[in-house]
mmCIF file of C-alpha atoms in Angstrom:
data_model
loop_
_atom_site.group_PDB
_atom_site.id
_atom_site.type_symbol
_atom_site.label_atom_id
_atom_site.label_comp_id
_atom_site.label_asym_id
_atom_site.label_seq_id
_atom_site.Cartn_x
_atom_site.Cartn_y
_atom_site.Cartn_z
ATOM 1 C CA MET H 1 37.331 110.085 90.851
ATOM 2 C CA THR H 2 39.962 108.651 88.341
ATOM 3 C CA GLY H 3 43.119 110.253 87.715
ATOM 4 C CA ILE H 4 46.021 109.607 85.557
ATOM 5 C CA ASN H 5 48.827 107.411 87.155
ATOM 6 C CA LEU H 6 52.583 108.257 87.504
ATOM 7 C CA ALA H 7 53.604 106.074 84.505
ATOM 8 C CA GLN H 8 51.304 107.934 81.962
ATOM 9 C CA THR H 9 52.113 111.285 83.255
ATOM 10 C CA LEU H 10 55.724 110.723 82.859
ATOM 11 C CA ALA H 11 54.876 109.355 79.534
ATOM 12 C CA ILE H 12 53.241 112.259 78.606
ATOM 13 C CA GLU H 13 55.790 114.676 79.953
ATOM 14 C CA SER H 14 58.590 113.280 78.489
ATOM 15 C CA GLN H 15 57.032 113.456 74.872
ATOM 16 C CA ILE H 16 56.408 117.006 75.431
ATOM 17 C CA ARG H 17 59.840 117.938 76.722
ATOM 18 C CA LEU H 18 61.882 115.723 74.625
ATOM 19 C CA PRO H 19 62.293 117.907 71.430
ATOM 20 C CA GLY H 20 63.057 120.970 73.747
ATOM 21 C CA SER H 21 65.635 119.093 75.599
ATOM 22 C CA ALA H 22 67.263 117.599 72.660
ATOM 23 C CA GLY H 23 67.300 121.216 70.862
ATOM 24 C CA ARG H 24 69.084 122.822 73.827
ATOM 25 C CA LEU H 25 71.849 119.888 74.238
ATOM 26 C CA MET H 26 72.307 120.377 70.423
ATOM 27 C CA LYS H 27 72.896 123.834 70.526
ATOM 28 C CA GLN H 28 75.386 123.483 73.551
ATOM 29 C CA ILE H 29 77.310 120.991 71.691
ATOM 30 C CA ARG H 30 77.402 123.291 68.835
ATOM 31 C CA ASP H 31 78.603 126.155 71.015
ATOM 32 C CA ILE H 32 81.504 124.015 72.529
ATOM 33 C CA GLU H 33 82.622 122.945 69.184
ATOM 34 C CA ALA H 34 82.637 126.558 68.280
ATOM 35 C CA VAL H 35 84.699 127.767 71.262
ATOM 36 C CA ALA H 36 87.196 124.855 71.890
ATOM 37 C CA PRO H 37 89.445 126.170 68.893
ATOM 38 C CA LEU H 38 89.620 129.435 70.704
ATOM 39 C CA PHE H 39 90.716 127.895 73.833
ATOM 40 C CA ARG H 40 93.300 125.763 71.675
ATOM 41 C CA ASP H 41 94.574 128.731 69.986
ATOM 42 C CA ALA H 42 95.031 130.952 72.987
ATOM 43 C CA GLY H 43 96.963 128.086 74.771
ATOM 44 C CA LEU H 44 94.197 127.391 77.378
ATOM 45 C CA VAL H 45 93.730 123.910 76.094
ATOM 46 C CA LYS H 46 96.910 121.870 74.916
ATOM 47 C CA ALA H 47 97.564 118.494 73.307
ATOM 48 C CA VAL H 48 100.289 116.555 75.174
ATOM 49 C CA ARG H 49 102.438 114.221 73.268
ATOM 50 C CA ARG H 50 103.623 110.920 74.980
ATOM 51 C CA PRO H 51 106.819 108.727 74.219
ATOM 52 C CA ALA H 52 106.143 105.701 72.335
ATOM 53 C CA VAL H 53 108.476 103.617 74.752
ATOM 54 C CA ILE H 54 107.934 104.553 78.512
ATOM 55 C CA ASP H 55 110.289 104.009 81.444
ATOM 56 C CA LEU H 56 109.316 105.348 84.708
ATOM 57 C CA SER H 57 108.944 104.487 88.323
ATOM 58 C CA VAL H 58 106.066 105.803 90.373
ATOM 59 C CA SER H 59 104.589 105.704 93.722
ATOM 60 C CA GLY H 60 100.711 105.999 94.316
ATOM 61 C CA VAL H 61 99.295 106.902 97.605
ATOM 62 C CA ALA H 62 95.575 106.059 98.339
ATOM 63 C CA THR H 63 93.736 106.764 101.590
ATOM 64 C CA ARG H 64 90.224 105.724 102.779
ATOM 65 C CA SER H 65 88.450 106.140 106.359
ATOM 66 C CA ALA H 66 85.572 104.044 107.598
ATOM 67 C CA VAL H 67 83.219 104.831 110.304
ATOM 68 C CA LYS H 68 80.956 102.539 112.544
ATOM 69 C CA ASN H 69 78.487 103.396 115.154
ATOM 70 C CA ALA H 70 79.211 102.100 118.548
ATOM 71 C CA LEU H 71 78.312 102.851 122.063
ATOM 72 C CA GLY H 72 76.181 105.622 121.146
ATOM 73 C CA GLY H 73 78.973 107.324 119.366
ATOM 74 C CA PHE H 74 81.328 106.367 116.577
ATOM 75 C CA ILE H 75 84.631 104.449 115.905
ATOM 76 C CA TYR H 76 86.818 104.827 112.914
ATOM 77 C CA ALA H 77 89.275 103.252 110.896
ATOM 78 C CA CYS H 78 91.516 105.317 108.630
ATOM 79 C CA ALA H 79 94.426 103.888 106.369
ATOM 80 C CA GLY H 80 96.698 104.798 103.736
ATOM 81 C CA VAL H 81 98.451 102.727 101.126
ATOM 82 C CA ARG H 82 101.403 103.264 99.003
ATOM 83 C CA THR H 83 102.162 101.299 95.791
ATOM 84 C CA ASP H 84 105.176 101.513 93.967
ATOM 85 C CA MET H 85 105.389 100.518 90.240
ATOM 86 C CA LEU H 86 108.252 100.313 87.570
ATOM 87 C CA ILE H 87 107.462 100.850 83.948
ATOM 88 C CA ALA H 88 110.371 99.606 81.799
ATOM 89 C CA GLN H 89 110.330 99.612 78.201
ATOM 90 C CA ASN H 90 106.342 99.478 78.472
ATOM 91 C CA GLN H 91 106.361 96.678 80.795
ATOM 92 C CA ILE H 92 104.748 97.162 84.115
ATOM 93 C CA SER H 93 105.647 95.484 87.570
ATOM 94 C CA THR H 94 105.144 96.313 91.305
ATOM 95 C CA ARG H 95 108.502 97.222 93.168
ATOM 96 C CA GLY H 96 106.758 96.829 96.874
ATOM 97 C CA SER H 97 104.284 98.771 99.002
ATOM 98 C CA ASP H 98 103.811 100.517 102.471
ATOM 99 C CA SER H 99 100.992 101.245 104.442
ATOM 100 C CA ILE H 100 99.755 103.111 107.734
ATOM 101 C CA SER H 101 96.367 102.990 109.790
ATOM 102 C CA GLU H 102 94.874 104.402 112.709
ATOM 103 C CA LEU H 103 91.859 103.026 114.543
ATOM 104 C CA ASP H 104 90.059 104.862 117.550
ATOM 105 C CA ASP H 105 86.859 106.344 118.756
ATOM 106 C CA ILE H 106 85.659 109.524 117.454
ATOM 107 C CA ASP H 107 82.632 111.831 118.058
ATOM 108 C CA PHE H 108 80.381 113.418 115.553
ATOM 109 C CA GLU H 109 81.982 116.901 115.906
ATOM 110 C CA ALA H 110 83.446 117.803 112.267
ATOM 111 C CA GLN H 111 83.689 114.164 111.918
ATOM 112 C CA ARG H 112 84.382 114.230 108.025
ATOM 113 C CA LYS H 113 86.811 117.171 108.348
ATOM 114 C CA ARG H 114 88.891 115.461 110.933
ATOM 115 C CA LEU H 115 88.979 112.220 108.810
ATOM 116 C CA ASP H 116 90.125 114.325 105.868
ATOM 117 C CA LEU H 117 93.117 115.738 107.952
ATOM 118 C CA ILE H 118 94.205 112.293 109.025
ATOM 119 C CA GLU H 119 93.875 111.070 105.686
ATOM 120 C CA MET H 120 96.562 113.700 104.673
ATOM 121 C CA ARG H 121 98.722 113.221 107.372
ATOM 122 C CA HIS H 122 99.026 109.368 106.231
ATOM 123 C CA GLY H 123 99.579 110.421 102.831
ATOM 124 C CA TYR H 124 102.512 112.657 103.670
ATOM 125 C CA ARG H 125 103.958 110.261 106.221
ATOM 126 C CA LEU H 126 104.110 107.514 103.494
ATOM 127 C CA ALA H 127 105.593 110.094 101.101
ATOM 128 C CA GLU H 128 108.250 110.886 103.787
ATOM 129 C CA ARG H 129 109.012 107.130 104.109
ATOM 130 C CA LEU H 130 109.635 106.830 100.395
ATOM 131 C CA LEU H 131 111.919 109.772 100.214
ATOM 132 C CA SER H 132 114.176 108.343 102.787
ATOM 133 C CA GLU H 133 114.657 105.532 100.515
ATOM 134 C CA ALA H 134 117.954 105.182 98.475
ATOM 135 C CA SER H 135 116.172 105.437 95.093
ATOM 136 C CA PRO H 136 112.841 106.894 95.419
ATOM 137 C CA SER H 137 110.177 107.025 92.464
ATOM 138 C CA HIS H 138 110.296 109.512 89.597
ATOM 139 C CA LEU H 139 106.723 110.250 90.582
ATOM 140 C CA ILE H 140 104.770 110.553 93.863
ATOM 141 C CA LEU H 141 101.227 110.744 93.729
ATOM 142 C CA LEU H 142 98.886 111.678 96.490
ATOM 143 C CA ASP H 143 94.924 111.503 96.473
ATOM 144 C CA THR H 144 94.526 114.286 99.126
ATOM 145 C CA PRO H 145 95.142 118.101 98.463
ATOM 146 C CA LEU H 146 98.853 119.288 99.138
ATOM 147 C CA PHE H 147 97.718 121.818 101.419
ATOM 148 C CA ILE H 148 95.009 122.474 104.227
ATOM 149 C CA SER H 149 92.050 124.465 102.710
ATOM 150 C CA ARG H 150 90.337 126.722 104.519
ATOM 151 C CA ASP H 151 87.034 124.895 104.720
ATOM 152 C CA LEU H 152 89.055 122.566 107.081
ATOM 153 C CA VAL H 153 89.785 125.342 109.384
ATOM 154 C CA PRO H 154 88.230 124.366 112.912
ATOM 155 C CA GLN H 155 85.843 126.574 114.541
ATOM 156 C CA ARG H 156 86.806 127.949 117.998
ATOM 157 C CA HIS H 157 84.876 125.567 120.202
ATOM 158 C CA HIS H 158 85.707 122.447 118.382
ATOM 159 C CA LYS H 159 88.920 121.137 120.322
ATOM 160 C CA LYS H 160 89.320 117.744 118.929
ATOM 161 C CA HIS H 161 88.915 119.219 115.172
ATOM 162 C CA ARG H 162 91.437 121.861 116.238
ATOM 163 C CA GLY H 163 93.955 119.064 117.601
ATOM 164 C CA ASP H 164 93.725 117.346 114.216
ATOM 165 C CA TYR H 165 94.236 120.452 112.359
ATOM 166 C CA ASP H 166 97.377 121.260 114.266
ATOM 167 C CA LYS H 167 98.845 117.797 113.809
ATOM 168 C CA THR H 168 98.392 117.811 110.204
ATOM 169 C CA ARG H 169 99.681 121.311 109.722
ATOM 170 C CA GLU H 170 102.865 120.292 111.658
ATOM 171 C CA VAL H 171 103.529 117.173 109.491
ATOM 172 C CA ILE H 172 102.838 119.273 106.364
ATOM 173 C CA GLU H 173 105.045 122.001 107.405
ATOM 174 C CA GLN H 174 107.934 119.766 108.546
ATOM 175 C CA PHE H 175 107.762 117.700 105.403
ATOM 176 C CA TRP H 176 108.300 120.681 103.088
ATOM 177 C CA GLU H 177 110.992 122.074 105.377
ATOM 178 C CA ARG H 178 112.998 119.050 104.972
ATOM 179 C CA HIS H 179 112.353 117.644 101.434
ATOM 180 C CA ARG H 180 111.428 120.649 99.240
ATOM 181 C CA PRO H 181 115.304 120.937 97.966
ATOM 182 C CA GLU H 182 115.109 117.162 97.227
ATOM 183 C CA LEU H 183 111.900 117.753 94.928
ATOM 184 C CA PHE H 184 111.389 118.827 91.682
ATOM 185 C CA PRO H 185 111.477 121.577 90.412
ATOM 186 C CA TRP H 186 113.706 122.871 92.922
ATOM 187 C CA ASN H 187 116.025 119.763 92.264
ATOM 188 C CA PRO H 188 116.015 119.290 88.629
ATOM 189 C CA ARG H 189 116.615 115.754 89.082
ATOM 190 C CA GLY H 190 114.372 115.167 91.782
ATOM 191 C CA PRO H 191 110.955 113.184 92.168
ATOM 192 C CA VAL H 192 107.905 115.236 91.178
ATOM 193 C CA MET H 193 105.290 115.163 94.086
ATOM 194 C CA ALA H 194 101.616 115.801 92.791
ATOM 195 C CA SER H 195 98.114 115.369 94.135
ATOM 196 C CA ILE H 196 95.234 114.032 92.306
ATOM 197 C CA VAL H 197 91.904 115.546 93.063
ATOM 198 C CA ALA H 198 88.620 115.953 91.202
ATOM 199 C CA GLU H 199 87.346 119.276 91.831
ATOM 200 C CA ARG H 200 87.217 122.949 90.344
ATOM 201 C CA PHE H 201 85.876 122.376 86.907
ATOM 202 C CA SER H 202 84.889 125.887 86.901
ATOM 203 C CA ALA H 203 88.609 127.044 87.123
ATOM 204 C CA ILE H 204 89.624 127.342 83.426
ATOM 205 C CA VAL H 205 86.167 128.581 82.191
ATOM 206 C CA SER H 206 85.992 131.403 85.120
ATOM 207 C CA ILE H 207 89.581 132.466 83.800
ATOM 208 C CA ALA H 208 88.434 132.864 80.097
ATOM 209 C CA ARG H 209 85.685 134.890 81.258
ATOM 210 C CA ARG H 210 88.110 137.363 82.735
ATOM 211 C CA ASP H 211 89.698 140.251 80.157
ATOM 212 C CA LEU H 212 92.954 138.198 79.457
ATOM 213 C CA ARG H 213 94.199 141.532 77.630
ATOM 214 C CA THR H 214 94.968 143.025 81.407
ATOM 215 C CA ALA H 215 97.513 141.913 83.986
ATOM 216 C CA GLU H 216 94.691 141.486 86.538
ATOM 217 C CA GLY H 217 92.896 139.227 84.208
ATOM 218 C CA ARG H 218 95.849 137.064 83.584
ATOM 219 C CA ASN H 219 96.892 136.925 87.355
ATOM 220 C CA HIS H 220 95.616 133.475 87.738
ATOM 221 C CA LEU H 221 97.524 131.962 84.556
ATOM 222 C CA LEU H 222 100.985 130.741 84.516
ATOM 223 C CA LEU H 223 102.262 132.744 81.271
ATOM 224 C CA SER H 224 105.248 130.531 81.128
ATOM 225 C CA ASP H 225 102.818 127.709 80.073
ATOM 226 C CA GLY H 226 102.583 129.150 76.474
ATOM 227 C CA PHE H 227 99.835 131.762 76.838
ATOM 228 C CA ASP H 228 98.946 133.773 73.553
ATOM 229 C CA GLU H 229 97.738 137.100 74.384
ATOM 230 C CA ASP H 230 96.852 138.124 70.614
ATOM 231 C CA ARG H 231 94.646 135.007 70.158
ATOM 232 C CA ALA H 232 92.998 134.877 73.632
ATOM 233 C CA ALA H 233 91.477 138.388 72.819
ATOM 234 C CA ARG H 234 89.249 136.347 70.626
ATOM 235 C CA LEU H 235 87.607 134.911 73.839
ATOM 236 C CA LEU H 236 86.017 138.197 74.741
ATOM 237 C CA GLY H 237 82.229 138.318 74.562
ATOM 238 C CA LEU H 238 81.920 134.597 75.061
ATOM 239 C CA ASP H 239 79.758 135.123 78.119
ATOM 240 C CA GLU H 240 76.393 134.243 76.424
ATOM 241 C CA LYS H 241 77.499 131.205 74.806
ATOM 242 C CA LEU H 242 79.488 129.963 78.083
ATOM 243 C CA SER H 243 76.794 130.797 80.488
ATOM 244 C CA GLY H 244 74.344 128.404 78.550
ATOM 245 C CA ILE H 245 76.590 125.402 79.327
ATOM 246 C CA GLY H 246 77.496 123.922 82.604
ATOM 247 C CA ASP H 247 81.188 124.192 83.737
ATOM 248 C CA GLN H 248 81.568 120.677 83.881
ATOM 249 C CA ARG H 249 79.847 119.633 80.590
ATOM 250 C CA PHE H 250 82.114 122.449 78.935
ATOM 251 C CA VAL H 251 85.452 121.228 80.496
ATOM 252 C CA HIS H 252 84.443 117.685 79.159
ATOM 253 C CA GLY H 253 83.750 119.136 75.721
ATOM 254 C CA ILE H 254 86.766 120.987 75.257
ATOM 255 C CA LEU H 255 89.462 118.299 76.814
ATOM 256 C CA GLY H 256 89.976 115.440 74.319
ATOM 257 C CA SER H 257 92.174 112.442 74.514
ATOM 258 C CA PHE H 258 95.519 113.244 75.882
ATOM 259 C CA THR H 259 94.905 117.061 76.437
ATOM 260 C CA ARG H 260 95.221 119.355 79.352
ATOM 261 C CA THR H 261 94.385 122.796 80.293
ATOM 262 C CA MET H 262 96.982 125.659 80.953
ATOM 263 C CA ALA H 263 98.218 125.633 84.394
ATOM 264 C CA TYR H 264 96.857 128.281 86.781
ATOM 265 C CA ARG H 265 97.674 129.631 90.340
ATOM 266 C CA MET H 266 95.421 128.091 92.972
ATOM 267 C CA THR H 267 96.729 130.387 95.734
ATOM 268 C CA GLU H 268 95.255 133.458 93.973
ATOM 269 C CA SER H 269 91.653 132.086 94.818
ATOM 270 C CA GLN H 270 92.167 130.149 97.842
ATOM 271 C CA SER H 271 93.628 132.196 100.471
ATOM 272 C CA ARG H 272 94.247 131.192 103.856
ATOM 273 C CA MET H 273 95.539 127.828 103.084
ATOM 274 C CA ALA H 274 98.039 126.272 105.407
ATOM 275 C CA PRO H 275 100.657 125.992 106.452
ATOM 276 C CA GLU H 276 101.489 129.735 105.302
ATOM 277 C CA GLU H 277 105.009 129.182 104.794
ATOM 278 C CA ALA H 278 104.904 126.088 102.711
ATOM 279 C CA VAL H 279 101.869 127.575 100.687
ATOM 280 C CA ALA H 280 104.168 130.796 100.030
ATOM 281 C CA ALA H 281 106.300 128.931 97.697
ATOM 282 C CA GLY H 282 103.128 128.616 95.302
ATOM 283 C CA LEU H 283 100.504 125.980 94.467
ATOM 284 C CA ILE H 284 99.535 125.600 90.790
ATOM 285 C CA GLY H 285 97.063 123.267 89.219
ATOM 286 C CA PHE H 286 95.677 121.914 85.709
ATOM 287 C CA HIS H 287 93.149 119.552 84.389
ATOM 288 C CA TYR H 288 93.842 116.790 82.183
ATOM 289 C CA ARG H 289 92.352 113.707 80.246
ATOM 290 C CA GLY H 290 93.759 110.524 79.399
ATOM 291 C CA GLY H 291 91.641 108.329 77.104
ATOM 292 C CA ARG H 292 88.407 109.585 75.623
ATOM 293 C CA GLY H 293 86.540 107.641 78.044
ATOM 294 C CA SER H 294 88.505 108.580 81.011
ATOM 295 C CA ASP H 295 87.391 111.132 83.643
ATOM 296 C CA ILE H 296 88.989 114.429 83.927
ATOM 297 C CA GLN H 297 91.364 114.907 86.788
ATOM 298 C CA MET H 298 92.938 117.958 88.375
ATOM 299 C CA VAL H 299 96.581 117.745 89.421
ATOM 300 C CA GLN H 300 98.255 120.000 92.085
ATOM 301 C CA LEU H 301 101.767 120.834 92.183
ATOM 302 C CA ALA H 302 103.792 122.875 94.373
ATOM 303 C CA GLY H 303 105.768 125.683 92.869
ATOM 304 C CA GLU H 304 105.437 128.795 91.021
ATOM 305 C CA GLU H 305 105.582 130.392 87.439
ATOM 306 C CA GLN H 306 109.342 130.676 87.814
ATOM 307 C CA ASP H 307 109.571 127.047 88.580
ATOM 308 C CA TRP H 308 107.455 125.374 85.957
ATOM 309 C CA ASP H 309 107.491 125.895 82.084
ATOM 310 C CA SER H 310 105.335 124.197 79.308
ATOM 311 C CA ALA H 311 107.806 121.262 78.877
ATOM 312 C CA ALA H 312 107.841 120.341 82.466
ATOM 313 C CA LEU H 313 104.077 120.696 83.004
ATOM 314 C CA ASP H 314 103.769 118.304 79.818
ATOM 315 C CA ALA H 315 106.193 115.762 81.375
ATOM 316 C CA VAL H 316 104.054 115.502 84.373
ATOM 317 C CA ALA H 317 101.095 115.343 82.171
ATOM 318 C CA TRP H 318 101.887 112.391 79.828
ATOM 319 C CA LYS H 319 103.094 110.581 82.919
ATOM 320 C CA LEU H 320 99.605 110.777 84.564
ATOM 321 C CA MET H 321 97.974 110.056 81.280
ATOM 322 C CA VAL H 322 99.640 106.896 80.583
ATOM 323 C CA LEU H 323 98.939 105.547 84.183
ATOM 324 C CA ASP H 324 95.296 106.129 83.372
ATOM 325 C CA MET H 325 95.064 102.551 81.814
ATOM 326 C CA GLN H 326 91.318 101.919 83.112
ATOM 327 C CA SER H 327 89.549 103.717 80.178
ATOM 328 C CA GLN H 328 86.599 104.315 82.394
ATOM 329 C CA ARG H 329 85.320 107.274 84.512
ATOM 330 C CA ARG H 330 86.405 107.938 88.202
ATOM 331 C CA ALA H 331 89.743 106.007 87.388
ATOM 332 C CA TYR H 332 92.659 106.993 89.326
ATOM 333 C CA PRO H 333 96.283 106.243 88.017
ATOM 334 C CA LEU H 334 97.105 102.602 88.196
ATOM 335 C CA PRO H 335 99.169 102.657 91.447
ATOM 336 C CA GLN H 336 96.414 104.238 93.390
ATOM 337 C CA VAL H 337 93.571 101.802 91.933
ATOM 338 C CA LEU H 338 95.787 99.050 93.145
ATOM 339 C CA GLY H 339 95.882 101.116 96.735
ATOM 340 C CA TYR H 340 92.151 101.329 96.614
ATOM 341 C CA GLU H 341 91.698 97.371 96.306
ATOM 342 C CA GLN H 342 93.778 97.061 99.398
ATOM 343 C CA LEU H 343 91.435 99.564 101.218
ATOM 344 C CA LYS H 344 88.432 97.665 100.426
ATOM 345 C CA ALA H 345 89.104 95.658 103.572
ATOM 346 C CA LEU H 346 88.969 98.817 105.826
ATOM 347 C CA ASP H 347 85.153 98.315 106.568
ATOM 348 C CA GLN H 348 85.856 94.800 107.615
ATOM 349 C CA PHE H 349 88.531 95.606 109.864
ATOM 350 C CA ALA H 350 86.381 98.466 111.360
ATOM 351 C CA ALA H 351 83.945 96.031 112.177
ATOM 352 C CA TYR H 352 86.570 93.741 113.668
ATOM 353 C CA TYR H 353 87.602 96.527 115.893
ATOM 354 C CA ARG H 354 84.222 97.266 117.099
ATOM 355 C CA ALA H 355 83.677 93.469 118.019
ATOM 356 C CA GLY H 356 86.914 93.481 120.073
ATOM 357 C CA LEU H 357 85.969 96.812 121.912
ATOM 358 C CA SER H 358 82.595 95.007 123.027
ATOM 359 C CA ASP H 359 84.476 92.062 124.239
ATOM 360 C CA ALA H 360 87.019 94.145 126.125
ATOM 361 C CA MET H 361 84.182 96.229 127.575
ATOM 362 C CA ARG H 362 82.424 92.962 128.486
ATOM 363 C CA GLN H 363 85.211 91.640 130.366
ATOM 364 C CA ASN H 364 85.310 94.826 132.524
ATOM 365 C CA ASP H 365 81.516 94.250 133.345
ATOM 366 C CA ILE H 366 80.024 97.092 131.496
ATOM 367 C CA GLU H 367 76.199 97.309 131.776
ATOM 368 C CA GLU H 368 74.353 95.653 128.980
ATOM 369 C CA THR H 369 72.323 99.011 128.248
ATOM 370 C CA TRP H 370 75.750 100.607 126.938
ATOM 371 C CA LEU H 371 77.114 97.236 125.235
ATOM 372 C CA SER H 372 73.829 97.230 123.323
ATOM 373 C CA GLY H 373 74.952 100.409 121.446
ATOM 374 C CA LEU H 374 77.891 98.896 120.090
ATOM 375 C CA ASP H 375 76.306 96.948 117.695
ATOM 376 C CA GLU H 376 74.110 99.426 116.033
ATOM 377 C CA GLU H 377 74.558 100.806 112.359
#
């Protein structure tokens, strides 16, 4: 029996489906173009002006971890790199760098979550070293969340996960106890500490679907960031148009070059973040885009509505935007990009560590059946 091969099936299917797919995408684009001005008028999307001449000192922390199979289990290498940069009259130079690393064995129990917690500790420790210097940077960037989210909370029977969780919680708690008075906005002249994460594309869309005429509907928004209640009423009844568009596609459609979303509270929807005392002072976020070809990023900032206004948020936004000099997707601010270049060596060092572990065990006459597991991938 002769049938149709796969190439012919795909060719036929593509011809049948192509007009319908193109039509749906064109409708979504028209819907985005119709809705985008409403978001702008209500203050949910804002254009950000940047100065022509830039003077800025910034430090970016990049973290990464690598895992290798060894002896029927795993070893890991985790590291953080801080790159200090200076922009003076639009001229860019590096001022220095710092790093921290950790190599050890690890089991499979909540492995990725434990590594995430270690990376958070590294980021905070590098930031603390910077703040101990005489002239810290104006802007400090982390690539891990500012606080521990509830999905990183260990289960009761995961003792090693609990150990890493408690260590990280203590590091973050002590950092904010010591340094909050030094940081903006609590110190108007202090450095800004921000976290750059790529997540939660649905946040601004889900907020827009609420009834923004009520206090409950507006409780996520920072009203100090220029919210226009009268114009926001025009967003009512948009569920039908928004439901046909994916959140990620919609956010990409409404955010153009050098724009950001209105800031919103992250503590309203993310309860049980830790440490509780540090989180109690507030956590806000907004999405932003630099160049048109750049990826959309989200920034986290500590504080509450009384601490931030539109001018202060715009000042953070334009600094982040001008540091996105890659004009390509998944591009972090330039200091972190340089840090990630150094972290590319982490896999190789993990392999060296595994080789050294093998040699050390052979010197102690460990049986060959165990040693053979060290080189497995």
